[in-house]
Each structure stands twice: as structure tokens, then as C-alpha cells.
Tab-separated table of C-alpha atoms in Angstrom:
chain	number	residue	atom	x	y	z
A	212	MET	CA	113.622	-184.557	61.212
A	213	LYS	CA	111.547	-182.471	58.980
A	214	LYS	CA	109.013	-181.537	61.604
A	215	SER	CA	105.694	-181.930	59.882
A	216	GLY	CA	103.084	-184.662	59.876
A	217	LYS	CA	103.092	-187.000	56.990
A	218	ARG	CA	101.129	-189.981	55.897
A	219	ILE	CA	102.934	-193.119	55.084
A	220	LEU	CA	103.496	-193.393	51.375
A	221	SER	CA	103.817	-197.086	51.213
A	222	PHE	CA	103.955	-197.690	47.540
A	223	THR	CA	107.027	-198.298	45.494
A	224	MET	CA	107.710	-196.450	42.333
A	225	ALA	CA	108.474	-199.715	40.641
A	226	ALA	CA	104.758	-200.420	40.738
A	227	VAL	CA	103.641	-197.179	39.224
A	228	MET	CA	106.216	-196.398	36.644
A	229	ALA	CA	105.249	-197.040	33.080
A	230	VAL	CA	108.624	-197.980	31.772
A	231	GLY	CA	109.636	-201.462	32.749
A	232	CYS	CA	112.861	-203.274	32.250
A	233	LEU	CA	114.095	-206.803	32.628
A	234	ALA	CA	115.259	-207.844	36.073
A	235	GLY	CA	118.708	-209.234	36.530
A	236	CYS	CA	120.324	-207.448	33.598
A	237	SER	CA	122.171	-204.180	33.276
A	238	SER	CA	122.965	-202.449	30.048
A	239	GLU	CA	123.275	-199.074	28.352
A	240	ASP	CA	121.366	-198.218	25.208
A	241	SER	CA	122.427	-195.670	22.680
A	242	SER	CA	119.758	-193.054	23.377
A	243	THR	CA	120.903	-189.804	24.935
A	244	ALA	CA	118.458	-188.149	27.293
A	245	SER	CA	117.823	-184.412	27.246
A	246	GLY	CA	119.284	-182.401	30.084
A	247	GLY	CA	122.553	-184.217	30.462
A	248	THR	CA	121.818	-187.781	31.537
A	249	SER	CA	123.852	-189.642	28.965
A	250	GLY	CA	122.305	-192.909	27.902
A	251	LYS	CA	119.591	-195.082	29.398
A	252	SER	CA	120.533	-197.644	32.003
A	253	THR	CA	118.326	-200.664	32.245
A	254	GLY	CA	118.208	-203.184	35.022
A	255	ILE	CA	119.192	-200.719	37.750
A	256	THR	CA	116.869	-200.144	40.665
A	257	LEU	CA	118.011	-197.728	43.368
A	258	THR	CA	116.671	-198.366	46.850
A	259	PHE	CA	115.727	-195.135	48.634
A	260	GLY	CA	115.124	-195.373	52.385
A	261	SER	CA	113.402	-192.544	54.188
A	262	HIS	CA	111.184	-191.613	57.081
A	263	GLN	CA	107.706	-190.203	56.362
A	264	SER	CA	108.775	-186.594	56.790
A	265	GLY	CA	111.720	-187.039	54.445
A	266	LEU	CA	109.424	-187.077	51.431
A	267	PRO	CA	106.665	-184.530	50.777
A	268	THR	CA	103.164	-185.921	51.131
A	269	SER	CA	102.392	-184.419	47.724
A	270	GLY	CA	104.502	-187.172	46.171
A	271	ILE	CA	106.604	-184.689	44.200
A	272	VAL	CA	109.831	-186.623	44.761
A	273	GLN	CA	108.212	-189.796	43.509
A	274	LYS	CA	106.888	-187.903	40.484
A	275	LEU	CA	110.363	-186.605	39.724
A	276	ALA	CA	111.704	-190.118	40.175
A	277	ALA	CA	109.211	-191.334	37.577
A	278	GLU	CA	110.432	-188.664	35.163
A	279	PHE	CA	113.994	-189.680	35.930
A	280	GLU	CA	113.218	-193.314	35.155
A	281	LYS	CA	111.566	-192.362	31.879
A	282	GLU	CA	114.672	-190.443	30.926
A	283	SER	CA	117.384	-192.705	32.280
A	284	GLY	CA	115.842	-196.130	32.673
A	285	ILE	CA	116.888	-196.170	36.326
A	286	LYS	CA	114.131	-197.083	38.778
A	287	ILE	CA	113.769	-195.774	42.318
A	288	ASP	CA	112.300	-198.115	44.923
A	289	PHE	CA	111.090	-195.985	47.857
A	290	GLN	CA	111.100	-197.683	51.249
A	291	ILE	CA	109.394	-195.442	53.784
A	292	SER	CA	109.279	-195.868	57.561
A	293	PRO	CA	107.420	-194.005	60.318
A	294	ASP	CA	109.199	-190.923	61.653
A	295	ALA	CA	109.502	-192.312	65.155
A	296	GLN	CA	111.310	-195.459	63.956
A	297	TRP	CA	113.566	-194.234	61.178
A	298	ARG	CA	116.595	-193.071	63.157
A	299	ASP	CA	116.903	-196.359	65.016
A	300	LEU	CA	116.166	-198.362	61.880
A	301	LEU	CA	118.841	-196.533	59.918
A	302	LYS	CA	121.408	-197.277	62.618
A	303	VAL	CA	120.479	-200.948	62.461
A	304	LYS	CA	120.882	-200.915	58.685
A	305	GLU	CA	124.268	-199.223	59.017
A	306	GLN	CA	125.484	-201.814	61.491
A	307	SER	CA	124.181	-204.725	59.407
A	308	GLY	CA	125.548	-203.413	56.115
A	309	GLU	CA	122.061	-203.029	54.620
A	310	VAL	CA	122.004	-199.289	53.997
A	311	PRO	CA	119.840	-198.382	50.955
A	312	ASP	CA	121.577	-196.963	47.887
A	313	ILE	CA	120.064	-193.572	48.813
A	314	PHE	CA	118.823	-192.700	52.261
A	315	CYS	CA	117.238	-189.690	53.849
A	316	ALA	CA	118.425	-188.376	57.192
A	317	ASP	CA	117.882	-185.273	59.242
A	318	THR	CA	120.841	-182.948	59.203
A	319	THR	CA	122.176	-181.083	62.182
A	320	ASN	CA	125.232	-179.117	63.153
A	321	SER	CA	126.667	-182.467	64.215
A	322	LEU	CA	126.360	-184.579	61.105
A	323	GLU	CA	129.030	-186.899	62.455
A	324	SER	CA	126.938	-187.927	65.439
A	325	ALA	CA	123.792	-188.167	63.322
A	326	ILE	CA	124.936	-190.488	60.525
A	327	ASN	CA	128.744	-190.740	60.644
A	328	PRO	CA	129.100	-189.780	56.961
A	329	GLU	CA	132.797	-190.585	56.748
A	330	LYS	CA	131.943	-194.229	57.392
A	331	TYR	CA	128.619	-194.602	55.639
A	332	CYS	CA	128.247	-191.961	52.894
A	333	ALA	CA	129.765	-191.365	49.490
A	334	ASP	CA	131.774	-188.168	49.131
A	335	LEU	CA	129.852	-185.812	46.835
A	336	SER	CA	132.215	-182.840	47.054
A	337	ASP	CA	133.068	-182.961	43.366
A	338	GLN	CA	129.470	-182.866	42.151
A	339	SER	CA	128.653	-179.898	39.927
A	340	TRP	CA	125.539	-178.869	41.921
A	341	VAL	CA	127.423	-178.371	45.194
A	342	SER	CA	128.376	-174.774	44.433
A	343	ARG	CA	124.727	-173.807	43.873
A	344	ILE	CA	123.372	-174.735	47.321
A	345	ASP	CA	122.809	-171.919	49.826
A	346	LYS	CA	126.143	-171.311	51.558
A	347	ASP	CA	124.387	-171.122	54.934
A	348	VAL	CA	122.846	-174.535	54.390
A	349	LEU	CA	125.788	-176.391	52.842
A	350	PRO	CA	127.510	-177.001	56.228
A	351	SER	CA	124.488	-179.043	57.300
A	352	VAL	CA	125.415	-181.717	54.732
A	353	SER	CA	129.157	-181.381	55.134
A	354	LEU	CA	131.863	-182.605	57.449
A	355	LYS	CA	135.524	-181.654	57.501
A	356	ASN	CA	135.250	-179.743	54.214
A	357	LYS	CA	133.612	-182.639	52.397
A	358	VAL	CA	130.043	-182.589	51.117
A	359	TYR	CA	128.073	-185.788	51.666
A	360	GLY	CA	124.449	-184.923	50.947
A	361	ILE	CA	122.016	-182.986	48.827
A	362	THR	CA	119.152	-181.078	50.399
A	363	PHE	CA	116.263	-179.017	49.118
A	364	PRO	CA	114.037	-177.320	51.743
A	365	GLY	CA	114.997	-173.768	52.625
A	366	LYS	CA	115.666	-172.487	56.123
A	367	LYS	CA	112.958	-173.595	58.512
A	368	MET	CA	111.119	-171.103	60.688
A	369	TYR	CA	108.259	-172.271	62.869
A	370	PHE	CA	105.459	-169.831	63.739
A	371	TYR	CA	102.028	-170.048	65.200
A	372	ILE	CA	99.623	-170.313	62.285
A	373	TYR	CA	96.365	-168.745	63.426
A	374	ASN	CA	92.820	-168.412	62.155
A	375	LYS	CA	92.156	-164.685	61.731
A	376	GLU	CA	88.378	-165.116	61.668
A	377	ILE	CA	88.362	-166.957	65.001
A	378	PHE	CA	90.589	-164.341	66.552
A	379	LYS	CA	88.246	-161.594	65.341
A	380	LYS	CA	85.112	-163.370	66.592
A	381	CYS	CA	86.722	-163.807	69.995
A	382	GLY	CA	87.765	-160.165	70.246
A	383	ILE	CA	91.493	-160.825	69.970
A	384	ALA	CA	92.664	-157.651	68.272
A	385	ASN	CA	96.390	-158.324	68.168
A	386	VAL	CA	98.492	-161.455	67.946
A	387	PRO	CA	100.042	-162.497	71.283
A	388	THR	CA	103.566	-161.275	71.890
A	389	THR	CA	103.961	-162.606	75.443
A	390	TYR	CA	103.022	-165.819	77.182
A	391	GLN	CA	100.349	-163.999	79.181
A	392	GLU	CA	98.814	-162.673	75.966
A	393	LEU	CA	98.862	-166.192	74.526
A	394	LYS	CA	97.018	-167.470	77.591
A	395	ASP	CA	94.539	-164.603	77.359
A	396	ALA	CA	93.841	-165.422	73.722
A	397	CYS	CA	93.335	-169.101	74.555
A	398	ALA	CA	90.968	-168.206	77.405
A	399	LYS	CA	88.854	-166.019	75.117
A	400	ILE	CA	88.614	-168.732	72.470
A	401	LYS	CA	87.731	-171.387	75.017
A	402	THR	CA	85.016	-169.165	76.499
A	403	LYS	CA	83.470	-167.719	73.361
A	404	MET	CA	83.926	-170.703	71.035
A	405	PRO	CA	83.992	-173.785	73.305
A	406	ASP	CA	83.926	-176.168	70.358
A	407	VAL	CA	87.232	-174.757	69.092
A	408	THR	CA	90.537	-176.012	70.497
A	409	PRO	CA	92.675	-172.912	71.096
A	410	ILE	CA	95.968	-174.638	70.210
A	411	TYR	CA	96.235	-177.867	68.239
A	412	GLU	CA	99.028	-179.879	69.817
A	413	ALA	CA	100.072	-183.386	68.816
A	414	THR	CA	102.443	-185.623	70.689
A	415	THR	CA	102.139	-189.013	69.019
A	416	ASP	CA	104.734	-188.254	66.348
A	417	GLY	CA	107.268	-187.500	69.054
A	418	TRP	CA	108.679	-184.184	67.848
A	419	HIS	CA	106.045	-181.475	67.641
A	420	GLN	CA	105.835	-180.971	71.393
A	421	VAL	CA	109.585	-180.213	71.450
A	422	LEU	CA	109.272	-177.131	69.235
A	423	PRO	CA	108.456	-174.588	71.990
A	424	VAL	CA	111.628	-175.593	73.835
A	425	ALA	CA	113.902	-175.933	70.825
A	426	GLU	CA	112.740	-173.158	68.482
A	427	ASN	CA	112.650	-170.278	70.966
A	428	SER	CA	116.345	-170.047	71.653
A	429	GLY	CA	116.120	-166.275	71.294
A	430	VAL	CA	114.831	-166.099	74.826
A	431	TYR	CA	117.824	-168.139	76.017
A	432	LEU	CA	120.347	-166.078	74.068
A	433	LYS	CA	118.829	-162.850	75.369
A	434	GLU	CA	120.197	-163.777	78.784
A	435	ASP	CA	123.482	-165.198	77.529
A	436	ALA	CA	124.628	-164.380	74.008
A	437	ASN	CA	127.489	-166.910	74.303
A	438	LEU	CA	125.265	-169.732	75.458
A	439	PHE	CA	125.817	-172.038	72.467
A	440	THR	CA	129.586	-171.625	72.636
A	441	GLU	CA	129.551	-172.372	76.338
A	442	LEU	CA	127.305	-175.414	75.900
A	443	ASN	CA	129.537	-176.835	73.184
A	444	ALA	CA	132.619	-176.197	75.307
A	445	ASN	CA	130.863	-178.010	78.179
A	446	LYS	CA	131.182	-174.893	80.304
A	447	LYS	CA	127.415	-174.735	80.671
A	448	LYS	CA	124.708	-177.361	80.751
A	449	LEU	CA	121.084	-177.373	79.708
A	450	THR	CA	120.243	-177.302	83.395
A	451	ASP	CA	121.853	-173.849	83.506
A	452	ILE	CA	119.113	-172.401	81.288
A	453	PRO	CA	116.294	-171.298	83.618
A	454	GLN	CA	114.184	-170.065	80.692
A	455	MET	CA	113.917	-173.640	79.436
A	456	LYS	CA	112.219	-174.640	82.658
A	457	THR	CA	109.968	-171.579	82.344
A	458	ILE	CA	108.782	-172.665	78.901
A	459	LEU	CA	108.178	-176.252	80.001
A	460	ASN	CA	106.136	-174.999	82.947
A	461	GLN	CA	104.118	-172.802	80.598
A	462	MET	CA	103.452	-175.738	78.270
A	463	LYS	CA	102.304	-177.850	81.183
A	464	GLU	CA	100.064	-175.035	82.409
A	465	CYS	CA	98.429	-174.613	79.000
A	466	ALA	CA	97.804	-178.348	78.815
A	467	SER	CA	96.254	-178.394	82.277
A	468	LEU	CA	94.037	-175.408	81.425
A	469	GLY	CA	92.666	-177.307	78.458
A	470	TYR	CA	94.127	-174.975	75.859
A	471	PHE	CA	95.528	-177.936	73.881
A	472	GLY	CA	92.121	-179.628	73.937
A	473	LYS	CA	91.202	-183.025	75.344
A	474	ASP	CA	92.992	-185.209	72.817
A	475	TYR	CA	96.433	-183.622	72.502
A	476	MET	CA	98.109	-186.790	73.837
A	477	SER	CA	96.600	-188.840	71.016
A	478	ASN	CA	96.580	-186.201	68.281
A	479	ALA	CA	98.787	-186.677	65.211
A	480	THR	CA	100.413	-183.891	63.243
A	481	ALA	CA	98.930	-185.405	60.085
A	482	ASP	CA	95.500	-184.335	61.314
A	483	ALA	CA	96.484	-180.724	62.018
A	484	LYS	CA	95.537	-179.515	58.547
A	485	GLU	CA	92.000	-180.812	58.907
A	486	ALA	CA	91.681	-179.271	62.361
A	487	MET	CA	92.776	-175.892	61.064
A	488	ALA	CA	90.932	-176.063	57.732
A	489	LYS	CA	87.619	-176.926	59.378
A	490	GLY	CA	87.984	-174.381	62.181
A	491	LYS	CA	88.277	-177.037	64.864
A	492	ALA	CA	91.475	-175.414	66.149
A	493	ALA	CA	92.603	-171.795	66.181
A	494	MET	CA	96.394	-172.079	66.341
A	495	TYR	CA	99.090	-174.560	65.378
A	496	ILE	CA	102.885	-174.411	65.313
A	497	ALA	CA	104.140	-174.892	61.754
A	498	GLU	CA	106.131	-173.297	58.999
A	499	ALA	CA	104.434	-170.444	57.163
A	500	ALA	CA	103.885	-172.655	54.130
A	501	PHE	CA	101.619	-174.890	56.199
A	502	ARG	CA	98.868	-172.551	55.021
A	503	ASP	CA	99.559	-173.639	51.449
A	504	GLU	CA	99.319	-177.264	52.513
A	505	ILE	CA	95.881	-176.555	53.963
A	506	LYS	CA	94.755	-174.898	50.751
A	507	ALA	CA	96.139	-177.788	48.705
A	508	ASP	CA	94.374	-180.453	50.751
A	509	TYR	CA	91.214	-178.422	51.396
A	510	PRO	CA	90.696	-176.266	48.289
A	511	ASN	CA	87.284	-175.122	49.544
A	512	CYS	CA	88.804	-173.671	52.693
A	513	LYS	CA	88.529	-169.865	52.454
A	514	THR	CA	89.904	-169.137	55.923
A	515	ASN	CA	92.447	-166.360	56.220
A	516	PHE	CA	95.449	-167.601	58.169
A	517	GLY	CA	98.209	-165.455	59.659
A	518	ILE	CA	101.506	-166.130	61.416
A	519	PHE	CA	103.090	-164.883	64.620
A	520	VAL	CA	106.226	-165.661	66.589
A	521	GLN	CA	105.829	-168.325	69.265
A	522	PRO	CA	105.641	-166.231	72.457
A	523	TRP	CA	106.734	-168.973	74.867
A	524	GLY	CA	108.902	-167.398	77.541
A	525	ASP	CA	107.863	-164.021	76.081
A	526	ASN	CA	110.057	-164.775	73.096
A	527	GLN	CA	109.898	-162.453	70.092
A	528	VAL	CA	112.872	-163.783	68.130
A	529	ILE	CA	112.282	-166.044	65.146
A	530	GLY	CA	114.122	-169.338	65.430
A	531	VAL	CA	115.932	-170.261	62.238
A	532	ASN	CA	117.031	-173.764	61.378
A	533	PRO	CA	119.206	-173.921	58.255
A	534	ALA	CA	119.239	-177.712	58.424
A	535	SER	CA	116.529	-180.013	57.215
A	536	ASN	CA	116.480	-183.509	55.868
A	537	ALA	CA	118.908	-184.452	53.144
A	538	TYR	CA	119.592	-187.338	50.837
A	539	PHE	CA	122.811	-189.333	51.006
A	540	ILE	CA	124.351	-192.099	48.928
A	541	SER	CA	125.583	-195.184	50.714
A	542	LYS	CA	129.360	-195.470	50.613
A	543	ASP	CA	129.000	-199.181	49.827
A	544	SER	CA	126.372	-198.796	47.141
A	545	LYS	CA	127.132	-200.665	43.934
A	546	ASN	CA	124.889	-198.177	42.152
A	547	ALA	CA	126.574	-194.992	43.358
A	548	ASP	CA	127.013	-193.612	39.837
A	549	ALA	CA	123.309	-194.111	39.108
A	550	ALA	CA	122.430	-192.437	42.387
A	551	LYS	CA	124.616	-189.469	41.491
A	552	LYS	CA	122.728	-189.202	38.189
A	553	PHE	CA	119.506	-189.004	40.161
A	554	PHE	CA	120.917	-186.203	42.310
A	555	ASP	CA	122.049	-184.367	39.155
A	556	PHE	CA	118.518	-184.710	37.840
A	557	LEU	CA	116.929	-183.371	41.037
A	558	ALA	CA	119.335	-180.409	41.055
A	559	ARG	CA	118.400	-179.141	37.613
A	560	PRO	CA	116.784	-175.679	37.873
A	561	GLU	CA	113.584	-176.828	36.187
A	562	ASN	CA	113.266	-179.699	38.653
A	563	LEU	CA	114.014	-177.450	41.635
A	564	LYS	CA	111.090	-175.285	40.500
A	565	LYS	CA	108.914	-178.385	40.267
A	566	ARG	CA	110.030	-179.399	43.747
A	567	LEU	CA	109.102	-176.002	45.199
A	568	ALA	CA	105.789	-175.829	43.347
A	569	GLY	CA	104.955	-179.415	44.215
A	570	GLN	CA	105.727	-179.190	47.921
A	571	PRO	CA	103.162	-176.859	49.516
A	572	GLY	CA	104.808	-177.269	52.918
A	573	ILE	CA	107.899	-175.215	52.120
A	574	SER	CA	108.238	-171.532	51.279
A	575	GLU	CA	111.589	-171.777	49.558
A	576	VAL	CA	114.289	-174.199	48.526
A	577	CYS	CA	117.886	-173.765	49.607
A	578	TRP	CA	118.959	-172.959	46.095
A	579	PRO	CA	119.219	-169.146	45.788
A	580	GLU	CA	118.605	-169.212	42.044
A	581	ILE	CA	114.977	-170.278	42.713
A	582	LYS	CA	112.589	-167.553	43.915
A	583	GLY	CA	110.692	-168.436	47.098
A	584	LYS	CA	106.952	-168.298	47.906
A	585	TYR	CA	106.881	-165.979	50.934
A	586	THR	CA	104.192	-163.334	50.542
A	587	ASP	CA	105.005	-159.650	50.864
A	588	GLU	CA	103.119	-159.636	54.189
A	589	ASP	CA	105.219	-162.551	55.448
A	590	GLN	CA	108.457	-160.957	54.356
A	591	LYS	CA	107.546	-157.685	56.055
A	592	TYR	CA	106.658	-159.487	59.281
A	593	ILE	CA	109.812	-161.611	59.248
A	594	LYS	CA	112.036	-158.631	58.556
A	595	SER	CA	110.530	-156.803	61.538
A	596	HIS	CA	111.883	-159.452	63.920
A	597	LYS	CA	115.313	-160.586	64.950
A	598	THR	CA	116.352	-164.152	64.167
A	599	ALA	CA	118.487	-166.691	66.008
A	600	LYS	CA	119.681	-170.218	65.468
A	601	VAL	CA	117.431	-172.801	67.075
A	602	LEU	CA	118.725	-174.783	70.030
A	603	GLN	CA	119.258	-178.030	68.133
A	604	ILE	CA	121.507	-176.267	65.659
A	605	GLY	CA	123.371	-174.029	68.089
A	606	ALA	CA	124.056	-176.705	70.700
A	607	ASN	CA	125.639	-180.044	69.893
A	608	TYR	CA	123.959	-183.353	70.776
A	609	VAL	CA	120.444	-181.933	71.042
A	610	ASP	CA	118.958	-182.732	67.645
A	611	VAL	CA	120.081	-186.338	67.821
A	612	GLN	CA	117.870	-186.826	70.904
A	613	PHE	CA	114.937	-184.733	69.689
A	614	MET	CA	112.503	-187.653	69.806
A	615	ASP	CA	113.697	-188.657	73.273
A	616	ILE	CA	112.996	-185.159	74.531
A	617	GLY	CA	109.547	-185.497	72.994
A	618	LYS	CA	108.931	-188.683	74.966
A	619	ASP	CA	110.045	-186.962	78.155
A	620	ILE	CA	107.659	-184.070	77.506
A	621	GLU	CA	104.875	-186.606	77.095
A	622	SER	CA	105.872	-187.970	80.496
A	623	MET	CA	105.756	-184.420	81.846
A	624	TYR	CA	102.198	-184.048	80.616
A	625	THR	CA	101.163	-187.291	82.314
A	626	GLY	CA	102.873	-186.264	85.546
A	627	ALA	CA	105.553	-188.934	85.375
A	628	MET	CA	108.284	-186.316	85.003
A	629	THR	CA	108.706	-182.709	86.077
A	630	PRO	CA	110.117	-179.941	83.884
A	631	ASP	CA	113.358	-180.269	85.854
A	632	ASP	CA	113.411	-184.003	85.094
A	633	VAL	CA	112.967	-183.318	81.369
A	634	ILE	CA	115.931	-180.955	81.305
A	635	LYS	CA	118.154	-183.196	83.424
A	636	SER	CA	117.327	-186.152	81.197
A	637	ALA	CA	118.222	-184.173	78.061
A	638	GLU	CA	121.502	-183.031	79.579
A	639	LYS	CA	122.367	-186.597	80.629
A	640	ARG	CA	121.871	-187.812	77.047
A	641	ARG	CA	123.894	-184.871	75.749
A	642	GLN	CA	126.809	-185.851	77.964
A	643	GLN	CA	126.501	-189.488	76.883
A	644	GLN	CA	126.483	-188.564	73.205
A	645	ALA	CA	129.529	-186.356	73.652
A	646	GLN	CA	131.348	-189.190	75.398
A	647	LEU	CA	130.458	-191.591	72.590
A	648	GLN	CA	131.800	-189.104	70.072
A	649	LYS	CA	134.914	-188.637	72.225
A	650	ASP	CA	134.324	-184.913	72.129
A	651	PRO	CA	137.435	-183.429	73.757
A	652	ALA	CA	135.385	-180.705	75.427
A	653	PHE	CA	133.521	-183.409	77.327
A	654	THR	CA	136.201	-186.027	77.851
A	655	SER	CA	139.288	-184.087	78.880
């Protein structure tokens, strides 16, 4: 799941598009649209199912869909569900044969276990845009040498976004590079600016609290460079990673010390921008482009925000996730050709630029021909650090249970589970998923 808070966009494009067409009919007129969509199709409405995070809150995808309708006559009916419900809902739709014409899903290194594309998705390998996607990202929408999806966000890297003015006022000269330094910074903020929450944490969306455990795999790989290979060969288990328990203990300690504030169990990621923009919180885990989202939503905010590597477990390696959410076409869709036209439209260079410009939450798209938005300062900082694949990409059967891990971490915060329980629970689900997939490494 694209890990960022979103508001539900509950409208359908059919209600806002200016060009209408008669229901119950389907025809082609003789007009030829610019840019390669040949002829207008009337009477076609594509259903597009997605979770909140699958579509930018800026509405840029809906705006592009409106342009597509004006050009092609094909409508897009967006059907958006809460993040926490979408994975289960999509599985229900798959089993009942009610998959939307287009649907959004989070991509992982185990696309088969996530959405079973061979059974439910149209093969898009022959589409002209395939060769233009970042080669490091293409595997996230592929299975067995076939491409099933189209994706747009660039590689994800989650940092701590921090308020430089608050740090300066509290006498924090340098960004934390160890867990102890992070605690020291939180203690200074809590003492000198008691109305400011040192770290904005939100658990209600189910995924944000998992980031410290999942994104800091560098600290795991430092102890065992072959860890991912061994996990996927079932020669090691999550319970064999002591640093994971260390990070969970640190998270629990920070919560108990009040560094996440009083309301972290009821906070929502959608409110993080306001907390940071108004100086109510000093730090928040997000992608670097989160700062642009703040500026977009709060144009009067003049705060100078910086980034630093999450120092959980004393980590100083940037976690990189080449996967994001992607759009797929239902294998049983009667409107597959129209859906492919929509993908062609989205993949045009001019529309990729619109997508990047219209989505403040991303720094780049995974199309190398489009220049990204990272600042020179960001690029210099990123280049000064090593990078590593995040846990949910390196190890199979982790991403698919991301939300379940989030629930367990909530239980850890309430005292219902221990850090050991959280890890054992995640490993149990990993084994179950592998068995369901008949993974030979886990069944032989």
C-alpha cells in the first residue's frame, strides 16, 4: 500500500465530467483524437476500484481521466475504499467475479500472492509503454516474464521529516543518527516546547507504525548480508532477527515516554500534514516529497523542513522500495481494450509530467524520461548514504500481511502483545502464506 494518509475521494467522475453520453449504447464516431486515441467511444464506462492511497489526494488521476473522457468518450467511474479494507474487499470481488475493469493494488516482490495476476489480470506485456518503465520497477508489476500492471510513483524512501526551526529552538544542532540521539532530541523538544509532540505517529490507518520495522532493513542486513535469501529459502525466520525485537522495544519505549504524544493511538496519517504545518509536531516518517504536500495544502506555511534517515536500531541505511501501487485490468473485463487506451493515455510523456506535477507526495515517477523533483540538497544527502531493499520487498510474504503487523504493533502499544509476540505472529503468517502458495522452500 502506498503508505501515506489520504482522504476518501468519494465522488465518481461520471458526476463531474462535462461530456455525457447515452447509457446502454456503444458506438464509435469518426473523430480522431490527438495523441493517438483513434476515435471516440460512447457508452463505455470503466469501473476503477482503488483504496484511498492508490489515488493521489490532489485528484490528478481523476483530472487526467476527465481529459481522457473528453478525448475518447470513455468514462471512468472511480470506486474508492478505505485503505484498511481494500485488500480484503478486492479478494472478495475476485472470488465473486465482480472485479472492476481497472483496479489498484499494492505491488510487492510476490505479486502472485498479492493478487494472483495469472488468474485475475489481463496480460499487458505487448503494450508499447512497457519498455519505458524503470527496469528496477518493472518486476514489481510482472510475473513469469509477463507484465500485468502499470505504475507511476518512483522508488519510495521513507525518512524522518523534521522541523528545522523547532530543532534549532530546542538546541538540537545535528539530526539524530542513533536511537539514543533520537531519544535525546525528543527529550529536548518535550522539555523546551511541551506543546509540541516530538514525533507524530498514527496507528489508525494500520500501516504507518510498521515503517520503523520494515524500512530499516539495513540494520538487519548489516548483521547478515544474506538474510533475505535465507528467509526466502526458509533457512531463517523473522524470529532469528534480534534487531527487529530491538526496534520494537525502542518504539514501545518512545511511546511510553510520551514522545509520540497522547493521541498516537487515535491519530490518522491524513492529519500529519496539519500537525507538521502548524508546528504541533516536530518529526514525522514520510517520503521527502511530503514537504511538498504540506506546502500544497498549507501555502502560508513558511517552515523549513529537512530529512534524515530513520535511526531506529542505530540504522543509517536508506530503505528503498521499488514497488508501489499499480493499476491492473481485470482479465474478465469486457472493456479491456478501452482500459488499455486509458493506460496508453496515462503513459504519454505529457501526462506523466502532469502526474508528477500534480502529485505533491512523490519526488519522481518510475519513468526515467521524466526528470524528478529531488532538490540538490536531498540528492547530496541521499548519495551520502548506503541504500538497501526494505524488508517487505526483500523477504517474501511480509508485504501481504503489512496491515496485520500494524494491528499487532497496536496490541504491543496497549500491552496485549510483547515485541516477541509481534515477531512470532508475523512469522506464523509468513509460514501460512508460503503454505498457501505451495512455496517449495516451505513445503518440502
